[in-house]
Coordinates of C-alpha atoms and ligand atoms in Angstrom, one line a residue:
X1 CA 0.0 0.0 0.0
X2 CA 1.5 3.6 -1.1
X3 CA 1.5 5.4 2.2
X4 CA 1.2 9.6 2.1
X5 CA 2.7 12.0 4.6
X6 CA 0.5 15.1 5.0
X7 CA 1.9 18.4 3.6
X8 CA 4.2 20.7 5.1
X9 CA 8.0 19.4 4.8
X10 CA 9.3 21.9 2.3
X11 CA 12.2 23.7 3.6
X12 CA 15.3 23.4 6.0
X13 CA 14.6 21.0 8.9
X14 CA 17.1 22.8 10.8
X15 CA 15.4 26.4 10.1
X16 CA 12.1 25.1 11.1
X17 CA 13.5 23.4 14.2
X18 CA 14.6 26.9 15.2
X19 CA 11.6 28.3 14.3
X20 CA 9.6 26.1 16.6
X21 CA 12.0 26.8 20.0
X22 CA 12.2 30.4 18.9
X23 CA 8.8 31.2 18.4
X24 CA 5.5 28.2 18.6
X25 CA 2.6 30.2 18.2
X26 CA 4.1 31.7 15.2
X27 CA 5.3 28.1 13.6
X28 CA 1.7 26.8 14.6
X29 CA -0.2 29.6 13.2
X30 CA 1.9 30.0 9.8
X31 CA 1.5 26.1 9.2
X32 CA -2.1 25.7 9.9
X33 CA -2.6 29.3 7.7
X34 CA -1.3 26.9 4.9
X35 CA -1.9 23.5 5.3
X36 CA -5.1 23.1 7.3
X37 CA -6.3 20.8 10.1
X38 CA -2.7 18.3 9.3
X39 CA 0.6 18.9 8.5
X40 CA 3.4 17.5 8.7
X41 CA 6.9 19.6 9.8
X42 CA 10.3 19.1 11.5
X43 CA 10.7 19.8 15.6
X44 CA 12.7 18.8 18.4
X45 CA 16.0 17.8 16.5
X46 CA 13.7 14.7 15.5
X47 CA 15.3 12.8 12.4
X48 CA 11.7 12.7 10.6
X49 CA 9.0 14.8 10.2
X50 CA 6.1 14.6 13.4
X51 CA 2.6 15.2 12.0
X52 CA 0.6 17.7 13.7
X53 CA -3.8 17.2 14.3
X54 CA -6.2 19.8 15.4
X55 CA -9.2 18.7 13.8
X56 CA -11.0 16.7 16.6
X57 CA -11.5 13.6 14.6
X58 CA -7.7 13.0 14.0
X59 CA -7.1 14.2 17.6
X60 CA -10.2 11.0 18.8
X61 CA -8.1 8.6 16.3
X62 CA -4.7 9.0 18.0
X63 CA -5.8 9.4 21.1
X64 CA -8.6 6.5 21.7
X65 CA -7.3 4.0 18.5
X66 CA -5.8 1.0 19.1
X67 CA -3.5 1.5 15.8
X68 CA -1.9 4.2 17.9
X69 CA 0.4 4.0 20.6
X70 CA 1.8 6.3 23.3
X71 CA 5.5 4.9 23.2
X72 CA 8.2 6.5 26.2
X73 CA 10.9 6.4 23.7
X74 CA 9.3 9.1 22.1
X75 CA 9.5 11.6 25.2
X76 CA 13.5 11.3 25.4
X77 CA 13.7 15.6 25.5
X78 CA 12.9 15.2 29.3
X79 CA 15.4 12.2 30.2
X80 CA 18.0 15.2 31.1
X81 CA 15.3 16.5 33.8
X82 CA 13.9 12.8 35.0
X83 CA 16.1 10.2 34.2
X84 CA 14.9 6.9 32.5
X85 CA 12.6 5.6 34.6
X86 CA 10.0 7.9 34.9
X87 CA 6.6 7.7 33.9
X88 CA 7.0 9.6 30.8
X89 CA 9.6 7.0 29.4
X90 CA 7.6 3.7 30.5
X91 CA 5.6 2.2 28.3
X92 CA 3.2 -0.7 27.8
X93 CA 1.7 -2.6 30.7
X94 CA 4.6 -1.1 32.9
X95 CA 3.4 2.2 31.9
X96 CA -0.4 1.0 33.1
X97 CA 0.9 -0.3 36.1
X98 CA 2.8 2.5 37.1
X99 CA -0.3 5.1 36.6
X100 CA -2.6 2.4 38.7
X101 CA -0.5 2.9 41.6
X102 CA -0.2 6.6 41.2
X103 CA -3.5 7.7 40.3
X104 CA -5.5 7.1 43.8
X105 CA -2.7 9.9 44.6
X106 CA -4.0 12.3 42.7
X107 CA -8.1 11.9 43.2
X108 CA -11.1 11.9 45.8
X109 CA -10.6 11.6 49.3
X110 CA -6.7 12.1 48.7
X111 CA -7.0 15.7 47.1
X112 CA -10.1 16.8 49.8
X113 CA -7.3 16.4 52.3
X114 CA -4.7 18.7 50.4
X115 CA -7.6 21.5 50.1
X116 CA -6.5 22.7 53.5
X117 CA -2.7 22.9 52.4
X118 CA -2.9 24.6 49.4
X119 CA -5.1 27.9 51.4
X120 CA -2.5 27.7 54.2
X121 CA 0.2 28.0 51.6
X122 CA -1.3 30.8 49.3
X123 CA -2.1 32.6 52.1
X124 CA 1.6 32.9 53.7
X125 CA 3.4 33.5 50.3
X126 CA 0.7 36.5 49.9
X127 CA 1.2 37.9 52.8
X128 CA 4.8 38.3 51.8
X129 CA 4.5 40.7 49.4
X130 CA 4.8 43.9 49.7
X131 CA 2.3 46.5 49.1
X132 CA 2.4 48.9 46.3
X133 CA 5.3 47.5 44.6
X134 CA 5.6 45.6 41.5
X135 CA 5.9 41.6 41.5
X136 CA 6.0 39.2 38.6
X137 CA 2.8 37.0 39.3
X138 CA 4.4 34.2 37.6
X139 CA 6.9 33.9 40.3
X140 CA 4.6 34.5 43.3
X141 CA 2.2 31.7 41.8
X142 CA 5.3 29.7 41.3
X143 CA 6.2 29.7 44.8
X144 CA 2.8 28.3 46.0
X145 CA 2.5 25.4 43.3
X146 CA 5.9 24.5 44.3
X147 CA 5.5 24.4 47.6
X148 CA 2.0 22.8 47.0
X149 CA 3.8 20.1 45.4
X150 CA 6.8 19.5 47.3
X151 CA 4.4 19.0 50.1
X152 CA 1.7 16.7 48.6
X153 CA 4.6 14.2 46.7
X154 CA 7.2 14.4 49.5
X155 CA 5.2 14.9 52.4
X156 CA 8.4 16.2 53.5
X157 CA 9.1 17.3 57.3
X158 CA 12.8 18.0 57.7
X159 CA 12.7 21.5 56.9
X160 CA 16.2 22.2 55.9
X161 CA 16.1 19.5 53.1
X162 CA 12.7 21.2 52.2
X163 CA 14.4 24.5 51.6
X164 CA 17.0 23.5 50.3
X165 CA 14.8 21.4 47.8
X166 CA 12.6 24.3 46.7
X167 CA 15.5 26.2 46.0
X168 CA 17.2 24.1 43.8
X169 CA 14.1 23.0 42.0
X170 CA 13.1 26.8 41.0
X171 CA 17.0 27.4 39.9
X172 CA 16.9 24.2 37.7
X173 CA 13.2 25.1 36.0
X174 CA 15.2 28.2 35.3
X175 CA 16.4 26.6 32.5
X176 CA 13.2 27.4 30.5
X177 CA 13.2 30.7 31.0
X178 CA 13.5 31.9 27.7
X179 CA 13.3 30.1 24.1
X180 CA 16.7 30.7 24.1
X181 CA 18.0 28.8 27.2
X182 CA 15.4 26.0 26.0
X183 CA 17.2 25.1 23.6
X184 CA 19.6 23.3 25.6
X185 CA 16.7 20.9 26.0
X186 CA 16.3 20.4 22.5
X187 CA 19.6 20.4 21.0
X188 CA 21.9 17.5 22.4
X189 CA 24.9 19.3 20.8
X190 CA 24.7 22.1 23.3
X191 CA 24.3 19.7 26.2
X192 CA 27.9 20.7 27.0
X193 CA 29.2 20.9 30.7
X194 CA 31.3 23.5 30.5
X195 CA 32.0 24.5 34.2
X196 CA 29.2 26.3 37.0
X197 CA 28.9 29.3 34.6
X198 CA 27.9 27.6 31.3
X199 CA 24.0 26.7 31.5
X200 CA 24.5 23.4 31.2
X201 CA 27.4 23.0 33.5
X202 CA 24.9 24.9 36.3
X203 CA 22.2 22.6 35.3
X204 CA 23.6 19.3 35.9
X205 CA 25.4 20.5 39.3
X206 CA 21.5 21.3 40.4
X207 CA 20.7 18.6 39.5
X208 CA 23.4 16.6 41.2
X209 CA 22.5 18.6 44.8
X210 CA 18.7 17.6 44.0
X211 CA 19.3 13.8 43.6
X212 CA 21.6 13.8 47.1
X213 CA 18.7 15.2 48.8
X214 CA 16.3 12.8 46.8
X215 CA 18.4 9.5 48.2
X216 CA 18.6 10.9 51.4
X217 CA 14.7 10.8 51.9
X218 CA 14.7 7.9 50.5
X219 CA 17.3 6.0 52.8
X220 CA 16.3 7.4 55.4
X221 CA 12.4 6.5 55.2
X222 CA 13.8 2.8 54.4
X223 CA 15.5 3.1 57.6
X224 CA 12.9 4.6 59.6
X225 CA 9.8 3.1 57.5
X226 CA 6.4 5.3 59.0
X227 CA 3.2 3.3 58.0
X228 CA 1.2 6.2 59.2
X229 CA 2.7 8.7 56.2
X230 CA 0.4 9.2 53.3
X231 CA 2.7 10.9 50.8
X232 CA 3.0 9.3 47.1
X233 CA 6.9 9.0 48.1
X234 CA 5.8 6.1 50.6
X235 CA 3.0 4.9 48.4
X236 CA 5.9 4.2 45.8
X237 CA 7.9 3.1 48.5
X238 CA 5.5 0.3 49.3
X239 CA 4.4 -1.0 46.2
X240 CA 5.6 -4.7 45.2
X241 CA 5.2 -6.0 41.1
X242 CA 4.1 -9.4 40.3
X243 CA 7.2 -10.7 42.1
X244 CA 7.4 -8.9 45.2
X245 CA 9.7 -6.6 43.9
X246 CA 9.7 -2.9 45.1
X247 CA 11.1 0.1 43.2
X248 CA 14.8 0.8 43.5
X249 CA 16.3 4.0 44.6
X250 CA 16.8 4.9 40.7
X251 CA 13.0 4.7 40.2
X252 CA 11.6 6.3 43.1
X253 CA 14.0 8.9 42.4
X254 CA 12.9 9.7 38.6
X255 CA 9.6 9.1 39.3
X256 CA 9.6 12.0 42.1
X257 CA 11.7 14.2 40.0
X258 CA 8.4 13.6 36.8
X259 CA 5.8 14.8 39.0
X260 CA 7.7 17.3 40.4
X261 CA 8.6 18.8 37.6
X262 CA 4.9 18.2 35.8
X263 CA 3.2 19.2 39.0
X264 CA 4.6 22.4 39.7
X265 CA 5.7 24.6 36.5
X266 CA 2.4 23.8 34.3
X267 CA 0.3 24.8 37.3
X268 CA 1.8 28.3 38.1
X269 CA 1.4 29.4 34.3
X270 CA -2.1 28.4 34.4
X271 CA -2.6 30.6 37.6
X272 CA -0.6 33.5 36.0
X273 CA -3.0 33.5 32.6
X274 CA -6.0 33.5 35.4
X275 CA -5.3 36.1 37.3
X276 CA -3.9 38.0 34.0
X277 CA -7.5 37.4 32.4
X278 CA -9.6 38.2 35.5
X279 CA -7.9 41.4 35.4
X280 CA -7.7 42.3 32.6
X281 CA -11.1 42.0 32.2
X282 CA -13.5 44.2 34.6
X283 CA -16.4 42.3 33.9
X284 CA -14.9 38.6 34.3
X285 CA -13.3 40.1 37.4
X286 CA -16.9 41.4 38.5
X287 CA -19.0 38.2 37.7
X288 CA -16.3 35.8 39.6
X289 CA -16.3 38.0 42.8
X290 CA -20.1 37.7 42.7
X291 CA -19.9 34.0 42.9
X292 CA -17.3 33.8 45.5
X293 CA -18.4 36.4 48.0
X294 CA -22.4 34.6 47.7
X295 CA -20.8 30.7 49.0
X296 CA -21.8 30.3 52.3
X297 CA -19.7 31.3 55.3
X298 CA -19.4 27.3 55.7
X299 CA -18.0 26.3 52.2
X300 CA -15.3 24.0 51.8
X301 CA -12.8 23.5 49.0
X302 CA -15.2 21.0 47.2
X303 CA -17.5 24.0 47.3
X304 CA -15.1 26.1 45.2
X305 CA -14.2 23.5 43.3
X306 CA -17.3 22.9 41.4
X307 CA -18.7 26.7 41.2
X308 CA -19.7 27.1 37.8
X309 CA -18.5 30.5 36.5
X310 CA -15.0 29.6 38.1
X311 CA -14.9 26.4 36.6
X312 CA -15.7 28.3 33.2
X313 CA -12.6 31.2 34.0
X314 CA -10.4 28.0 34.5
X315 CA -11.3 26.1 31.4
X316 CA -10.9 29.7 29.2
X317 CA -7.8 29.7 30.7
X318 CA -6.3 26.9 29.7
X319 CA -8.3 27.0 26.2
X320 CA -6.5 30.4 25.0
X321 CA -2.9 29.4 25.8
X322 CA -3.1 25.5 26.8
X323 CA 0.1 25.6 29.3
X324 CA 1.1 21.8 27.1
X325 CA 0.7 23.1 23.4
X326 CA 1.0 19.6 22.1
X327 CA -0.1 16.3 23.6
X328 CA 2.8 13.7 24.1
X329 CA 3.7 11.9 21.0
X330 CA 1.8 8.8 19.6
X331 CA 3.3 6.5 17.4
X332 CA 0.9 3.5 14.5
X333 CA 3.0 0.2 14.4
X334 CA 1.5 -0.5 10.7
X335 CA 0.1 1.5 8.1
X336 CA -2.7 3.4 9.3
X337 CA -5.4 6.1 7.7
X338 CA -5.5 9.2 9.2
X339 CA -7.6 12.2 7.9
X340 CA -7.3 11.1 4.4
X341 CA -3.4 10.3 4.8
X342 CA -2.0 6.5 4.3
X343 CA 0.9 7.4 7.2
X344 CA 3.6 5.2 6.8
X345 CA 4.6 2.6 10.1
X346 CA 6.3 4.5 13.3
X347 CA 5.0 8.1 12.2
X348 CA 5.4 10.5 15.4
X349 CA 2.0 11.7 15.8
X350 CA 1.0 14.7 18.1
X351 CA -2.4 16.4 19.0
X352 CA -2.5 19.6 18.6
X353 CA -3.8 21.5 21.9
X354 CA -3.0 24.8 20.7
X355 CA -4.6 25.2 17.3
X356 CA -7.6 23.1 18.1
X357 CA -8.1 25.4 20.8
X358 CA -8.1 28.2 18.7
X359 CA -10.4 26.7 15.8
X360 CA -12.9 29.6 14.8
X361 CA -15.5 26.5 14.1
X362 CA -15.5 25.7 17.6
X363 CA -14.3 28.6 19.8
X364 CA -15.9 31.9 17.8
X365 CA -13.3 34.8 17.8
X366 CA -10.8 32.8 19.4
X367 CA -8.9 35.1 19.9
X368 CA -10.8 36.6 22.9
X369 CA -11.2 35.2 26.5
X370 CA -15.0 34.5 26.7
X371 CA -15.8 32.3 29.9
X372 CA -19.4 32.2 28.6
X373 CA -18.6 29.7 25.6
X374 CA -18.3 26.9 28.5
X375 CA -21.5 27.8 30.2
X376 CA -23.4 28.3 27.0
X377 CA -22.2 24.3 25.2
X378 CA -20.1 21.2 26.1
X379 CA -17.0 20.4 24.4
X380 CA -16.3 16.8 23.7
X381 CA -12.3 15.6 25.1
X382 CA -10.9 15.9 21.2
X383 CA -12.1 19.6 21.0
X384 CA -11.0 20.8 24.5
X385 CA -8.1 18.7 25.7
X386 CA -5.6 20.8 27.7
X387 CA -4.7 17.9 29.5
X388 CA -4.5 15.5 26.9
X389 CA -5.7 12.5 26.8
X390 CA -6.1 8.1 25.9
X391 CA -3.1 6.2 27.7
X392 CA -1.5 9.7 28.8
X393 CA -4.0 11.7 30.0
X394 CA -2.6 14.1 32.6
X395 CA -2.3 12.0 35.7
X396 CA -2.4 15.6 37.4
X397 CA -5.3 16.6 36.1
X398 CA -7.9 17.1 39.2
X399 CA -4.6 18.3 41.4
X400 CA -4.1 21.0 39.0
X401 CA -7.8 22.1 38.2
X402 CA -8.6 21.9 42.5
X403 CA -5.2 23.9 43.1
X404 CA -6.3 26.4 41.0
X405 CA -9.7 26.8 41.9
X406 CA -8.5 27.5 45.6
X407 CA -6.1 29.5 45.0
X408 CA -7.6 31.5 42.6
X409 CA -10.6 31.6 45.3
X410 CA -7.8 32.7 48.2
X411 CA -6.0 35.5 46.3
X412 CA -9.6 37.1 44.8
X413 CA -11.1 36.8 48.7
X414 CA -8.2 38.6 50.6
X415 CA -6.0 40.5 48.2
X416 CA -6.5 43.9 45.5
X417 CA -4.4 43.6 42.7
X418 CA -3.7 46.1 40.1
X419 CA -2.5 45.1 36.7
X420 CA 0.2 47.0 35.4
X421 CA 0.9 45.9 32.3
X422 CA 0.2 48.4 29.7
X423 CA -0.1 46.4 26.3
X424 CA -1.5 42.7 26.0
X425 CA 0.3 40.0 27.3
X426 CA 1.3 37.1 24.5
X427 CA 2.2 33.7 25.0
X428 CA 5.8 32.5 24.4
X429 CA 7.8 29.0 25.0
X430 CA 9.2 28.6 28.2
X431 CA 10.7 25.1 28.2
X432 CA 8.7 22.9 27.0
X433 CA 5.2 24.8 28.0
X434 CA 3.6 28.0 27.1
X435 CA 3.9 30.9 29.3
X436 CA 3.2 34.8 29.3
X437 CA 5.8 36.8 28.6
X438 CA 7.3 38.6 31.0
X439 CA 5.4 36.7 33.7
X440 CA 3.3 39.3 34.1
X441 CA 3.4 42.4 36.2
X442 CA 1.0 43.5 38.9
X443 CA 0.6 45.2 42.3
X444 CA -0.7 44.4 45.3
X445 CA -3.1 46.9 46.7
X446 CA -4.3 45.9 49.6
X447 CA -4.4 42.4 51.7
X448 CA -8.4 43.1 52.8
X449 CA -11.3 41.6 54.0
X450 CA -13.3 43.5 51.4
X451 CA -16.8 42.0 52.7
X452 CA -17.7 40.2 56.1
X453 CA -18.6 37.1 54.3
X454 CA -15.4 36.9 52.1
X455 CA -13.4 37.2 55.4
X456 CA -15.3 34.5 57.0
X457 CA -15.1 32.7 53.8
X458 CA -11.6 32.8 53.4
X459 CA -10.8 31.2 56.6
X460 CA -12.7 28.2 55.5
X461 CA -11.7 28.2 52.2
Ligands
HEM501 C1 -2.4 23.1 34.5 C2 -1.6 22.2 34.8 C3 -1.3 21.0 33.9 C4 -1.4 20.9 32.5 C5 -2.0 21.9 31.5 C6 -0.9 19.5 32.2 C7 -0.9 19.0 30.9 C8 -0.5 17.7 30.6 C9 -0.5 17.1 29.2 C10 -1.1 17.8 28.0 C11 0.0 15.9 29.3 C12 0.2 14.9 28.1 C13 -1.1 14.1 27.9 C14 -1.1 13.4 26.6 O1 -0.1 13.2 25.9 O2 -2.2 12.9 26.3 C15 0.3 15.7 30.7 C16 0.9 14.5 31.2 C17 1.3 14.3 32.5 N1 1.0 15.2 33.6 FE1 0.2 17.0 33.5 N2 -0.5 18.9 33.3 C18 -0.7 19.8 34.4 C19 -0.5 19.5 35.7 C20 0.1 18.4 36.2 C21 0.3 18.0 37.6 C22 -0.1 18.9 38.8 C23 0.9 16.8 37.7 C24 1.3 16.0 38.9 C25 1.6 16.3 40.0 C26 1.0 16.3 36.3 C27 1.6 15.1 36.0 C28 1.6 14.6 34.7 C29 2.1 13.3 34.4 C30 2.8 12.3 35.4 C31 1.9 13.1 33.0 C32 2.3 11.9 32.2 C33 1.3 10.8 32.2 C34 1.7 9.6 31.5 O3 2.8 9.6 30.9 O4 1.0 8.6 31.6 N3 0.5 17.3 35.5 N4 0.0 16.8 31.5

């Protein structure tokens, strides 16, 4: 059978590469402008072309298809951050296992109990702020998700390996900071240690520091083993395969190092757009502190959590820059038809989260932030999928949407913010994720308890 590539790999792979670190949105939007709802094109320093979806029917196909598979070799860009034993490199029924042991982690009664956490948390880093001075709300929101996360994976209670953790974590996610330190992700070639003052050289010696801490936990919680802890470290810690076999210090170590990596950058960009948008936008801003301030005194983080015109800010959010522009890789063992396309065996397949978001058929002027559209209809999974979906759907998902939510809630309740940004803010890469540029400026006007309710409110929430 003659097997077709979509259109779209005219041109210099090298250029293009460039031209998807340097700038995504504009890659995405040129390609799209000219090829439609699939194209193929050169990224990541891969050897052949990946083929990009954003109609939702291509994006169902690779996502729920058995041709299609989700395969870890494919996600090799973060082996530098988390080694290769994380979840992001397994595959297969390992890869199934793995997620069965971690999900519970991550949903119901679990997450009710980290509702208390994440208030105490955003309130204290708020409170450090100081008034009438500029901050960059990326940071501040940074700070809480970290600390969110540190907390909820580690459980951790020595407090100078806590510290001493956050730190280093922040530094090494600094290596994302702009397109052009990102591309030491992408490009092997620059993967150069060249001393504490090259990039590289800094990266790997953070690195280093983190994984001491990292096997200190570790021995020491199989020295002292607590059967009262409730942490995913010592749910990993405790789980046996078929054979009786735990995981080794290796594993436990990559694994932590994936979700703390995927837990706590993608969820302080998607607080940064929010509060950007809610801003930005009088009447958004209006509408949402009409819902929070009429919850009862008595409402708890569940409460919050399913209040419909939040819920809808949230979603808006992460429709108009999805944090993940693309969903992980997938991969047809045989010949397979996609969209009209005879793709040839082991074609790198990727949903694309970006431009299906911004598809005028689904999302009218989507360009604008318009909370509404999710009250007014239901999107199916294919045609709003910020968190992906099929074998890799974001094992984070709920953490991230309920961490939001309530600290979203917190900061609205108890704090005036001014934003001082003059001209929109647009999206650019940071890492492998989509962020606002310039992390966004804003005051802090006043730490207030602008109603009776919302101050009774906020010590519940
Ligand atoms: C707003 C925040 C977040 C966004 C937008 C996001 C988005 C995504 C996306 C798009 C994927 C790939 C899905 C696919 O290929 O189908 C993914 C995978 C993943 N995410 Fe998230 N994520 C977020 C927060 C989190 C959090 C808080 C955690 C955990 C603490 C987490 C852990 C993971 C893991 C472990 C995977 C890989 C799953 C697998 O390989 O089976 N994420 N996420």
């Amino acid at each position: 059978m003659n097997t077709i590539l979509p259109p779209g790999t005219k041109g210099f792979p090298l250029l293009k590469q460039i031209h998807w670190i340097a700038d995504p949105l504009h890659y995405m939007d040129t390609y799209v402008q000219e090829y439609g709802d699939i194209f193929s094109n050169y990224i990541l320093g891969s050897e052949k072309p990946w083929i990009f979806v954003s109609h939702p029917q291509g994006i169902q196909k690779i996502l729920t298809d058995d041709a299609f598979e989700a395969p870890g070799s494919a996600n090799k860009i973060f082996t530098p951050l988390t080694g290769e034993n994380s979840i992001f490199m397994l595959e297969g029924n390992r890869h199934k296992r793995e997620r069965k042991l971690l999900m519970p982690s991550f949903h119901g009664e679990r997450m009710r109990e980290y509702g208390q956490l994440i208030t105490e948390i955003t309130q204290k880093v708020m409170s450090q702020i100081p008034r009438h001075q500029t901050f960059i709300v990326r940071d501040i929101m940074q700070e809480i998700s970290l600390d969110i996360i540190i907390r909820v994976v580690f459980g951790i209670s020595e407090p100078e390996r806590y510290y001493q953790l956050k730190r280093l974590l922040s530094g090494m996610a600094e290596i994302g900071k702009s397109p052009l330190t990102s591309s030491f992700l992408f490009f092997k070639i620059l993967q150069q240690d060249l001393g504490s003052w090259s990039p590289w050289g800094t990266f790997l010696k953070q690195r280093q520091q983190i994984d001491q801490l990292l096997y200190q936990e570790i021995q020491e919680r199989r020295e002292n083993p607590d059967e009262s802890r409730t942490d995913i470290l010592h749910l990993m810690m405790a789980a046996r395969d078929e054979e009786g076999n735990g995981m080794t210090d290796q594993e436990l170590r990559d694994e932590l190092l994936a979700l703390l990596l995927a837990g706590h950058e993608t969820t302080a960009t998607a607080m940064s757009w929010a509060l950007y948008w809610i801003h930005r936008q009088p009447e958004v801003y209006e509408k949402l502190m009409q819902e929070l301030t009429n919850l009862p005194a008595d409402a708890d983080g569940m409460d919050i959590f399913h209040l419909p015109y939040l819920t809808a800010v949230c979603q808006e959010t992460l429709r108009i820059y999805p944090v993940a522009m693309l969903t992980f890789p997938r991969m047809n063992k045989e010949s397979v038809d996609l969209m009209g396309y005879q793709l040839p065996p082991e074609s790198m397949v990727v949903g694309c989260i970006y431009l299906t978001h911004r598809r005028e058929d689904l999302y009218p002027q989507a360009d604008q932030f318009k909370p509404e559209r999710f009250l007014e209809r239901k999107f199916s999974p294919y045609e709003f999928l910020p968190f992906g979906g099929g074998a890799r759907l974001c094992l984070g998902m709920a953490l991230a949407q309920y961490e939001m939510k309530l600290v979203l809630a917190k900061i609205l309740l108890n704090c005036e913010l001014n934003l001082t940004e003059k001209y929109p803010v647009k999206g650019r890469r940071r890492g492998l994720t989509l962020a606002p540029k310039g992390g966004i400026k804003m005051t802090l006007l006043n730490q207030h308890s602008q109603l009776q309710k919302s101050a009774e409110l906020s010590r519940t929430v």
